[in-house]
Structures are given as structure tokens and as C-alpha cells.
Coordinates of C-alpha atoms in Angstrom, one line a residue:
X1 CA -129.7 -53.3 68.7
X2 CA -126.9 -54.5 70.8
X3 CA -123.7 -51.9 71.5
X4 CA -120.9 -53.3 70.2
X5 CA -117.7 -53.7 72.9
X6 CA -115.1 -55.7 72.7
X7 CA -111.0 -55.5 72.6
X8 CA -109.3 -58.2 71.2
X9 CA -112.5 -60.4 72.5
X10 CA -110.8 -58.9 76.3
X11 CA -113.4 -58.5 78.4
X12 CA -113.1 -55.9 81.0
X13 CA -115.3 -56.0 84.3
X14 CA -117.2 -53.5 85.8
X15 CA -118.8 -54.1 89.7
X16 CA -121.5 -53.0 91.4
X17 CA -121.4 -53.9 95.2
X18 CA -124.7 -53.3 96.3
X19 CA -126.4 -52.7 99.9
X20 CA -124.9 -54.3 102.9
X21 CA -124.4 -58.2 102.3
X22 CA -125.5 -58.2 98.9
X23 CA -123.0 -60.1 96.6
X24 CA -121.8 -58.2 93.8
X25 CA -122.8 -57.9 90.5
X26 CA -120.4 -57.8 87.5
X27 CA -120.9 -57.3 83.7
X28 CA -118.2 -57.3 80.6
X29 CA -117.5 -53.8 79.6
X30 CA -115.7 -54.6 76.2
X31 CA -114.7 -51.3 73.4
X32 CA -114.8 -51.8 69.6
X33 CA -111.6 -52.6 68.1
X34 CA -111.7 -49.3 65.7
X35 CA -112.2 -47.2 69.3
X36 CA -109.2 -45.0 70.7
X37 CA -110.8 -45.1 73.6
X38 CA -108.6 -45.8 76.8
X39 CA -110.2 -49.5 78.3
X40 CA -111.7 -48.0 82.2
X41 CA -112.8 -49.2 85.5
X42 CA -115.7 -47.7 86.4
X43 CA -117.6 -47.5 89.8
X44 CA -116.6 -49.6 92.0
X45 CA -118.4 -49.0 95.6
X46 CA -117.9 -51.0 98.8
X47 CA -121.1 -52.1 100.8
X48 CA -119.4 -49.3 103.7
X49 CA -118.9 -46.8 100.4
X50 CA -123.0 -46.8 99.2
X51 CA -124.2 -46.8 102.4
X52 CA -122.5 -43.7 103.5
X53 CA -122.0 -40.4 101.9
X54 CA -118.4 -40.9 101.1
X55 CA -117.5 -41.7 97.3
X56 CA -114.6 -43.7 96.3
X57 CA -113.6 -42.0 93.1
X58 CA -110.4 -44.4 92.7
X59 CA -111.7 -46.1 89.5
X60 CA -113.1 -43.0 87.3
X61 CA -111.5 -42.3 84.3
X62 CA -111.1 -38.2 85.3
X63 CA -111.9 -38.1 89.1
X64 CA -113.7 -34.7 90.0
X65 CA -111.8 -31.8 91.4
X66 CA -111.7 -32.2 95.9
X67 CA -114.4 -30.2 98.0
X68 CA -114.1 -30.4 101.6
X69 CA -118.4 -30.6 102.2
X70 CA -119.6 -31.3 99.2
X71 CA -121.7 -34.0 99.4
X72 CA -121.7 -35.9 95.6
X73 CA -124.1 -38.4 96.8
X74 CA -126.3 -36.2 98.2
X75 CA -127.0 -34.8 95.2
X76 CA -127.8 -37.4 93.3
X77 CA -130.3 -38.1 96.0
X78 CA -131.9 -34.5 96.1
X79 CA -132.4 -34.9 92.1
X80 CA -133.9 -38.1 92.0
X81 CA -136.3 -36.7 95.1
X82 CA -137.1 -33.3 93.4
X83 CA -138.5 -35.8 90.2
X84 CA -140.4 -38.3 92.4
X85 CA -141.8 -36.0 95.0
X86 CA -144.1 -37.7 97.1
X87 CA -145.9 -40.2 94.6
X88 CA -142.9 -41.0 92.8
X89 CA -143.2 -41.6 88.9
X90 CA -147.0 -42.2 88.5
X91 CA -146.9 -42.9 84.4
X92 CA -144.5 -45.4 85.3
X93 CA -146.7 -47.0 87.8
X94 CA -149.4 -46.8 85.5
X95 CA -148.0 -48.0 82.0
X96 CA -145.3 -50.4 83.0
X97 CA -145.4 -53.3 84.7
X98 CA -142.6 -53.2 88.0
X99 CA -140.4 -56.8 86.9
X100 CA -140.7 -56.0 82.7
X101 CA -136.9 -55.8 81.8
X102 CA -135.8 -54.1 78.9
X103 CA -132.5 -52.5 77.3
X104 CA -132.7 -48.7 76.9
X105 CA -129.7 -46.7 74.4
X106 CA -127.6 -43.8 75.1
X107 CA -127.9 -41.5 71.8
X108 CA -125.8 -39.1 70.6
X109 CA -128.2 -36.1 68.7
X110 CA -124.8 -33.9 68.1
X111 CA -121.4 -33.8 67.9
X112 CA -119.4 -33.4 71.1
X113 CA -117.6 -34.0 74.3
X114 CA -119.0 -37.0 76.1
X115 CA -119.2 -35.9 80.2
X116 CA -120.8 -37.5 83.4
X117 CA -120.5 -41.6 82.4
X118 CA -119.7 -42.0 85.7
X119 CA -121.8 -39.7 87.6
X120 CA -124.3 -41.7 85.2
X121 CA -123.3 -44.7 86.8
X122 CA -123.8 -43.5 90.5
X123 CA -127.3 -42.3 89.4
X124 CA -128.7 -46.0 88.1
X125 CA -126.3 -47.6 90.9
X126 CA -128.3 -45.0 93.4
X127 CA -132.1 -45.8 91.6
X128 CA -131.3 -49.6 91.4
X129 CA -127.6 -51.3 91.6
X130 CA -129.2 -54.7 89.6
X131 CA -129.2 -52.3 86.7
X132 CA -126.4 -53.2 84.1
X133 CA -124.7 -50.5 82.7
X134 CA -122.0 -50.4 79.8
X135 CA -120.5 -47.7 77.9
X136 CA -118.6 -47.7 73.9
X137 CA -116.9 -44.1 75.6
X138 CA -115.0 -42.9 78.1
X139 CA -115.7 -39.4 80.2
X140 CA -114.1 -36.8 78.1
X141 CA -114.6 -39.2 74.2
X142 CA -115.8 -37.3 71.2
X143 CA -119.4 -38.6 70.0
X144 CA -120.9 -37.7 66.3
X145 CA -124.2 -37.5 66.2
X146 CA -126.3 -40.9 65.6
X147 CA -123.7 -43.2 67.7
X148 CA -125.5 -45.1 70.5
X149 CA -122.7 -45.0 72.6
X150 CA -124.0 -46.9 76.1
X151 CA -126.8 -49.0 76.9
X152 CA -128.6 -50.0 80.5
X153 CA -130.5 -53.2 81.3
X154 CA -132.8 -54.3 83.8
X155 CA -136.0 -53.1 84.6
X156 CA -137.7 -50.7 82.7
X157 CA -139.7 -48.7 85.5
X158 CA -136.1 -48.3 87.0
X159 CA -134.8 -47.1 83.7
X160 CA -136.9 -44.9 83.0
X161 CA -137.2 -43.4 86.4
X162 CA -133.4 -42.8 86.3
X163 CA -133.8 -41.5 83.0
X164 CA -134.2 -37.7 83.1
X165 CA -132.1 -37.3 85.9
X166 CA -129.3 -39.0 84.5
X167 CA -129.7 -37.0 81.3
X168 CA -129.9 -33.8 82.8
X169 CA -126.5 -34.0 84.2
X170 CA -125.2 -35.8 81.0
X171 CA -126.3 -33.3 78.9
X172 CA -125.0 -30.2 81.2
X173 CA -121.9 -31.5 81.6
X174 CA -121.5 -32.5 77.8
X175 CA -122.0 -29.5 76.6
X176 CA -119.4 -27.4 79.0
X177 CA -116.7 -30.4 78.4
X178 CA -117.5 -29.9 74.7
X179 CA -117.0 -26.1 75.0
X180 CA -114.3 -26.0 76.9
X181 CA -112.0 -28.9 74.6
X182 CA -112.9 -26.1 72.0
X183 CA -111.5 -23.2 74.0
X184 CA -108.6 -25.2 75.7
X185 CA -107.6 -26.4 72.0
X186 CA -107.7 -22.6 70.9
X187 CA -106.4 -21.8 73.8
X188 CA -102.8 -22.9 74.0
X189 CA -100.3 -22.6 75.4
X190 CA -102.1 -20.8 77.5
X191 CA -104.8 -23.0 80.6
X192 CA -108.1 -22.5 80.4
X193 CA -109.9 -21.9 83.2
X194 CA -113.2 -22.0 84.5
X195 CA -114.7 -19.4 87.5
X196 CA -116.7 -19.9 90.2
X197 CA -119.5 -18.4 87.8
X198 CA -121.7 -21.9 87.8
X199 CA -125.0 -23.3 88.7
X200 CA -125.8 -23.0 92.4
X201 CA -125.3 -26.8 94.2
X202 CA -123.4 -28.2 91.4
X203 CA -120.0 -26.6 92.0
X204 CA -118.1 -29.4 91.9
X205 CA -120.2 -31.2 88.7
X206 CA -119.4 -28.1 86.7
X207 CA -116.1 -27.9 87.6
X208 CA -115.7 -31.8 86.9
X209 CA -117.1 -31.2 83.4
X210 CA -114.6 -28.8 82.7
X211 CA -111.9 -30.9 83.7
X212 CA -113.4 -33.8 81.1
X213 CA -113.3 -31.4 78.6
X214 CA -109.3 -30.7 79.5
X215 CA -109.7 -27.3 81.0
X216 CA -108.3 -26.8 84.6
X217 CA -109.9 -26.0 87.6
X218 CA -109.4 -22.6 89.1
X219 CA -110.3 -22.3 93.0
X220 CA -113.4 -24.0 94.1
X221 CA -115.2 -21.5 96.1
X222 CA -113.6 -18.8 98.8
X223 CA -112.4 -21.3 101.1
X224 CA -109.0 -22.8 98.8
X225 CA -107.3 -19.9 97.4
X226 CA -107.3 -15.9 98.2
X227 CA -108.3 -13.7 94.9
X228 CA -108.2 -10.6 95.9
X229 CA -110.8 -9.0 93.5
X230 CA -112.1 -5.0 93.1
X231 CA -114.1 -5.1 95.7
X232 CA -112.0 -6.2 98.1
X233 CA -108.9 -3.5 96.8
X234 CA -112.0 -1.0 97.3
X235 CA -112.3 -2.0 100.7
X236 CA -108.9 -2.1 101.4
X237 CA -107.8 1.5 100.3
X238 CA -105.8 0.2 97.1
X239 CA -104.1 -2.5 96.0
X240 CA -101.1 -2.6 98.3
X241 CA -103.3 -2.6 101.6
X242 CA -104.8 -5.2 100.1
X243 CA -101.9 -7.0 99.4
X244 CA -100.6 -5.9 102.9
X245 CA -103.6 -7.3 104.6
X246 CA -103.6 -10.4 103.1
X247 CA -100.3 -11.1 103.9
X248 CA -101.0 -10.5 107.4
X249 CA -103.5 -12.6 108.0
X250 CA -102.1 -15.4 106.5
X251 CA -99.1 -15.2 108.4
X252 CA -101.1 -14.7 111.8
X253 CA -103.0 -17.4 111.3
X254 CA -100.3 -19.8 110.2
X255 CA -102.1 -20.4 106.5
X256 CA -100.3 -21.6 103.4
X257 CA -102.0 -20.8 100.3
X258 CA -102.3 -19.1 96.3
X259 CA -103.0 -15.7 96.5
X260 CA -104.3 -13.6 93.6
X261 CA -104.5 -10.2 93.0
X262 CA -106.6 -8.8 90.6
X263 CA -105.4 -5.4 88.7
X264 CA -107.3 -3.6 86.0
X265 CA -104.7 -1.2 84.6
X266 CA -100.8 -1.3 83.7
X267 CA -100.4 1.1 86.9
X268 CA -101.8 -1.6 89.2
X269 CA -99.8 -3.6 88.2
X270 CA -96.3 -1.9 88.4
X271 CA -97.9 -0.9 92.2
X272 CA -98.3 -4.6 92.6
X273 CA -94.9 -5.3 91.3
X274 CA -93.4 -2.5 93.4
X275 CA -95.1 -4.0 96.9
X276 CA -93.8 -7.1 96.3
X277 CA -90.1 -6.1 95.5
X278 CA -90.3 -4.5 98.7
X279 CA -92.0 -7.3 100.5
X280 CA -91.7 -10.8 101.3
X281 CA -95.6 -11.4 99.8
X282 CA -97.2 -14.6 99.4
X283 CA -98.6 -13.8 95.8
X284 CA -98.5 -16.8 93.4
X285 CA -100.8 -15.0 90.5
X286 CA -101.8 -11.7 89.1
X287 CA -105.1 -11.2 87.3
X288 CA -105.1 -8.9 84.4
X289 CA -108.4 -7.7 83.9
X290 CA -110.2 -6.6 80.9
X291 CA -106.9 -5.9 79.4
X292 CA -108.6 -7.3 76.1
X293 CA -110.2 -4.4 74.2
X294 CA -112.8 -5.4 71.7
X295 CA -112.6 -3.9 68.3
X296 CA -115.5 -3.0 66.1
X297 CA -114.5 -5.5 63.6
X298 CA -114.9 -8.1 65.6
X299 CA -111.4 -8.9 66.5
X300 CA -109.5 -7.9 69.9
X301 CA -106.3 -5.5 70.7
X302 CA -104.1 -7.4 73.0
X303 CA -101.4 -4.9 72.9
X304 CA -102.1 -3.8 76.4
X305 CA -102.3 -7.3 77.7
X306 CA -99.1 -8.3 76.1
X307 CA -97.5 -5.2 77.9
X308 CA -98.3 -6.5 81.2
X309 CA -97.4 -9.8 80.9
X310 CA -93.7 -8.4 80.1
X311 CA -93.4 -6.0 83.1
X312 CA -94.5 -8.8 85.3
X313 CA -91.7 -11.1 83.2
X314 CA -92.1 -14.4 84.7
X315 CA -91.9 -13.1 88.1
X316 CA -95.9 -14.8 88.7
X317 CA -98.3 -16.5 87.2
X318 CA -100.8 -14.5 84.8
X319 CA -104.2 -14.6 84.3
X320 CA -106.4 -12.9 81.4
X321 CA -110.0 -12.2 81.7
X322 CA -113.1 -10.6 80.0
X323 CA -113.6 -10.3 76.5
X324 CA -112.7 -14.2 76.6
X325 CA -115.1 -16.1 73.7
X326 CA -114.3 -18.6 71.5
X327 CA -113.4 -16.0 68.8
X328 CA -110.9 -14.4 70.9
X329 CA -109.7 -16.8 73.0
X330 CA -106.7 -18.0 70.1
X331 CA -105.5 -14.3 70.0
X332 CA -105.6 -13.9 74.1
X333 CA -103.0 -17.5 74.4
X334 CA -100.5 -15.6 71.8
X335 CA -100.0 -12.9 74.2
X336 CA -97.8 -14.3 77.0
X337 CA -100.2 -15.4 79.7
X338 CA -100.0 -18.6 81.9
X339 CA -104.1 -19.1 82.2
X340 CA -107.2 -17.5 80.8
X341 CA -110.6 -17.9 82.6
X342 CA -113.8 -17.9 81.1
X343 CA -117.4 -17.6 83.1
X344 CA -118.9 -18.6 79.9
X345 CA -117.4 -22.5 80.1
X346 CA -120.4 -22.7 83.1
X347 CA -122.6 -19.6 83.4
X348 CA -123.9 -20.1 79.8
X349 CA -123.3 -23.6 77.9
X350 CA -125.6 -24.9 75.6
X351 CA -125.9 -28.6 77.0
X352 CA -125.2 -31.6 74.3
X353 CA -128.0 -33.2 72.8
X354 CA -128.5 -36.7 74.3
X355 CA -131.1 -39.2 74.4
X356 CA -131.9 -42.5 76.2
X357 CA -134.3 -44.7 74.3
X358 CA -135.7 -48.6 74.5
X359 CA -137.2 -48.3 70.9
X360 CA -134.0 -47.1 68.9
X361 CA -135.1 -47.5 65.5
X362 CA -137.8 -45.5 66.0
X363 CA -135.8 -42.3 67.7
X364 CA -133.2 -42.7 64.6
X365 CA -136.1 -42.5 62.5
X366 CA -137.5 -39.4 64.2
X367 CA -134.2 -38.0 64.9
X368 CA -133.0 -38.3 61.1
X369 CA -136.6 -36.4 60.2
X370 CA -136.1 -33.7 62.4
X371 CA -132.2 -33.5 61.3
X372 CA -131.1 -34.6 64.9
X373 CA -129.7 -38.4 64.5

């Protein structure tokens, strides 16, 4: 069962430039007429660019968010070497033979947010760049369940060696780009955020998944922005030494940069207001902080909330956070606030259902027994 692509009988090329001196390999990537899908360029990688650690990310559809370390390629190297460990895929050795070539089927088994396509892409390129790759969807697409929505050919120990890998960060960052379009959606006008709340060494996935799912990224780690949480206020002797400090050391050490103050009650943040009508600050955002008070009906009172976002008046940007779920998040965007983070968009997602299979008709036929296809 072939994927159907094709604009206008357009066809749009995709390239793989392989190793060093290898000539480059290039396949028609063509979308179904009925498809509001936005036509893409996907990975495109110099000989220079695969050999290195360096990613060109010119072509995706939604580039990720910029780390200054973090090492994308590396990985994708570490996941493919925590699978094969030091025999590599034994079954595959053992049940298929190394030049059979076969077409294998991306599967949708729910509704959702389709994420990673092209972190999918680095992953086969990385296994083995003679695997041809083409997609029906873009990064950030809605997918019912039962659309085959990509397929990959070439050989099937490859595939299927890839396979797992690939899906794992598919279906991860599916599911927190499908939770977050819901939130976002809900959301407005407020921004929803994400926090630094995700899964240790895949920061900047996470945070690229949220961005697929049209969320916005808040800082990457401790290194981009200053948030000046509890802890820190602790340590500091109150909010305004806090804020004091900060400012200080930014200016002796010549830094530009957000700065965010968390505050907790309507009296931190008048103190907050005061200090900075007093002093030249370099404050950009004011946290408001479980200002969202959970009733025993289920709903939420945003009454405090709503109060501080009119003493602070415009003067900063405002954050809400805690009490934020997909209930609540509708009622939190009426109250005022520029952005509303949510741990839950990483810390917690249910990942999306996907599949990649060389015999289709029989996962459709399992899938629609067990009510997932």
C-alpha cells in the first residue's frame, strides 16, 4: 500500500548528502491534493554537516529552540547505541537477510499532533542515508487515527533497526505537541508555556515538541534568562535584595538579559512594584504564583490573579502558574496575563500512539480488533 503524495502532479525534492564524496540521493516528496498541509524541505545535510556535530536546521518546517552545547546529533547517536549495545540488533541478524529491501508505514493509532518528522529523518539519515524517506504531514499536522501518514524504503534490517528509536521520539514528542495545541488553543490570548520540568538529556526535544504543537518556549535551562524563584528570594533576605542583587550583577558583569521575579502573594508584588519605581531594574516579567485557587467543584477562583495583573497594569510581562490543567487553563487566559506555564506540557504527557509497520494490512486488521486503527 503506497502513500499517496502529490500536488498538482508537483513534485517536491528531498536530499540526503551522505558521507564524504558520496553523491546525493534525492526522492519526490509529493502531498495529496485534499491536504492543507504546507509543501516542506526537509533535511538537507552537507557531507561537512553529517560528519560533524553541527546540524543545519535551515530546511525544517519548525526549527528547534537554540542551545549553546547541546549536541542534537549526539543524541541520536547515544539512542541508537543504548538499543544496539555491543552485539547490535541480534533478531535482525538472525531473521532478515542484510540486502532484503522493503517499504515499512508510519501509522497513526490516535488522534493527534504529529511531532519529530524531521528528527525522524536525522535518525534513518544517521542508521543509513540510502534509506528513502517521505512523509503525507508536516511537523506540527493533525493525524486521525488509521492514516498511514509516511513511509521508509530500503533495507529492512536498517528499518527495523531505526525503528524503535525513531518511534520513541515520535511518539514523546507527539503526544506533548498534541497537548500543548490543546492548551495553547484554550489558552488565548494568553502564551503557553512550557518549564524546564522535562526529561533529563532531551531539553531541547521537549522543548521543540512544544513549539510543534504552538506553544512558546520559556528559558532553556539557567544559563538564558534570570528567574528569580523562592529559593533564591529566601536566600536573598526578600524580594527586593533579590531584585537588588540581580541587578547588580548584571550590571558588573556587563550582561543583557530577561529577568523574572517570582512572587506568591499580592504584597510581593506591590514590593516588587515599589523597588522598581524606585529603581532603574532590569525586570522584563513577574511570575504570579499559585494565584489560582482551586475550588471543590472543580472549577478555579481567579479573582486574586486578576487583581495582580491590574496593579502591575502593563508595566511587565505576567506569568500565571500552578493549578494550570487543561480544565483550567481557558479560565486562567481570561484573567489578564501575558503567558501561562505548565510543567505538565513535559513532565507528564501521555505520548501518541504511533506505529511503523512493513505488513499494513495486517496491523489495521489488529489495530481495528483491538479499537486502535
Amino acid at each position: 500500500m503506497a502513500v499517496s503524495c502529490g500536488v498538482q502532479g508537483f513534485p517536491l525534492q528531498i536530499a540526503f548528502h551522505t558521507a564524504a564524496f558520496a553523491p546525493a540521493l534525492s526522492l519526490p516528496l509529493k502531498l495529496p491534493p485534499q491536504s492543507n498541509s504546507k509543501l516542506r524541505t526537509v533535511v538537507k545535510m552537507s557531507a561537512t554537516e553529517v560528519t560533524s556535530s553541527r546540524i543545519s536546521y535551515e530546511s525544517f518546517a519548525i526549527k528547534p529552540p537554540e542551545h549553546p552545547t547541546y549536541d542534537l546529533k549526539g543524541i541520536i547517536k547515544l539512542a541508537l547505541a543504548e538499543d544496539a549495545g555491543d552485539r547490535g540488533d541480534v533478531t535482525c541478524k538472525a531473521t532478515i537477510p542484510f540486502d532484503m529491501e522493503v517499504e515499512a508505514y508510519f501509522l497513526a493509532k490516535e488522534d493527534g499532533i504529529i511531532a519529530g518528522i524531521a528528527l525522524a529523518e536525522m535518525i534513518f539519515h544517521e542508521v543509513d542515508p540510502s534509506l528513502k524517506v517521505e512523509w503525507c504531514r508536516n511537523d506540527g499536522d493533525f493525524v486521525h487515527k488509521g492514516l498511514q501518514f509516511g513511509k521508509v524504503h530500503g533495507r529492512a534490517h536498517n528499518i527495523v533497526v531505526a525503528e524503535r528509536v525513531v518511534l520513541n521520539f515520535m511518539q514523546r514528542m507527539s503526544g506533548i505537541a498534541t497537548l500543548t495545541k490543546a492548551m495553547a488553543n484554550a489558552a488565548y490570548p494568553a502564551y503557553m508555556l512550557e518549564t524546564r520540568k522535562t526529561a533529563p538529556a532531551l531539553r531541547l526535544v521537549d522543548k521543540w515538541a512544544v513549539l510543534i504543537g504552538g506553544g512558546r518556549n520559556h528559558r532553556m535551562g539557567l544559563f538564558d534568562m534570570v528567574m528569580i524563584k523562592d529559593n533564591h528570594i529566601s536566600a536573598a533576605g526578600g524580594v527586593t535584595g533579590a531584585l537588588k542583587a540581580v541587578d547588580l550583577y548584571l550590571e558588573q558583569n556587563s550582561l543583557q538579559m530577561e529577568v523574572e521575579v517570582e512572587t506568591r502573594t499580592l504584597e510581593e508584588v506591590e514590593e516588587v512594584l515599589h523597588y522598581s519605581s524606585q529603581t532603574k531594574t532590569s525586570l522584563t516579567r513577574i511570575m504570579l504564583d499559585n494565584m489560582v485557587v482551586p475550588l471543590p467543584n472543580g472549577d478555579v477562583d481567579i479573582s486574586m490573579l486578576k487583581e495582580a495583573v491590574q496593579l502591575i497594569n502593563g508595566r511587565y510581562e505576567t506569568e500565571a502558574s500552578g493549578n494550570v490543567t487543561l480544565d483550567t487553563v481557558h479560565r486562567i487566559g481570561q484573567s489578564g496575563v501575558t503567558y501561562i506555564s505548565s510543567g505538565s506540557l513535559t513532565h507528564s504527557v501521555k505520548a501518541l500512539d504511533i506505529s511503523l509497520k512493513i505488513d499494513t494490512e495486517l496491523a489495521l486488521k489488529v489495530g481495528r480488533r483491538t479499537g486502535r486503527a
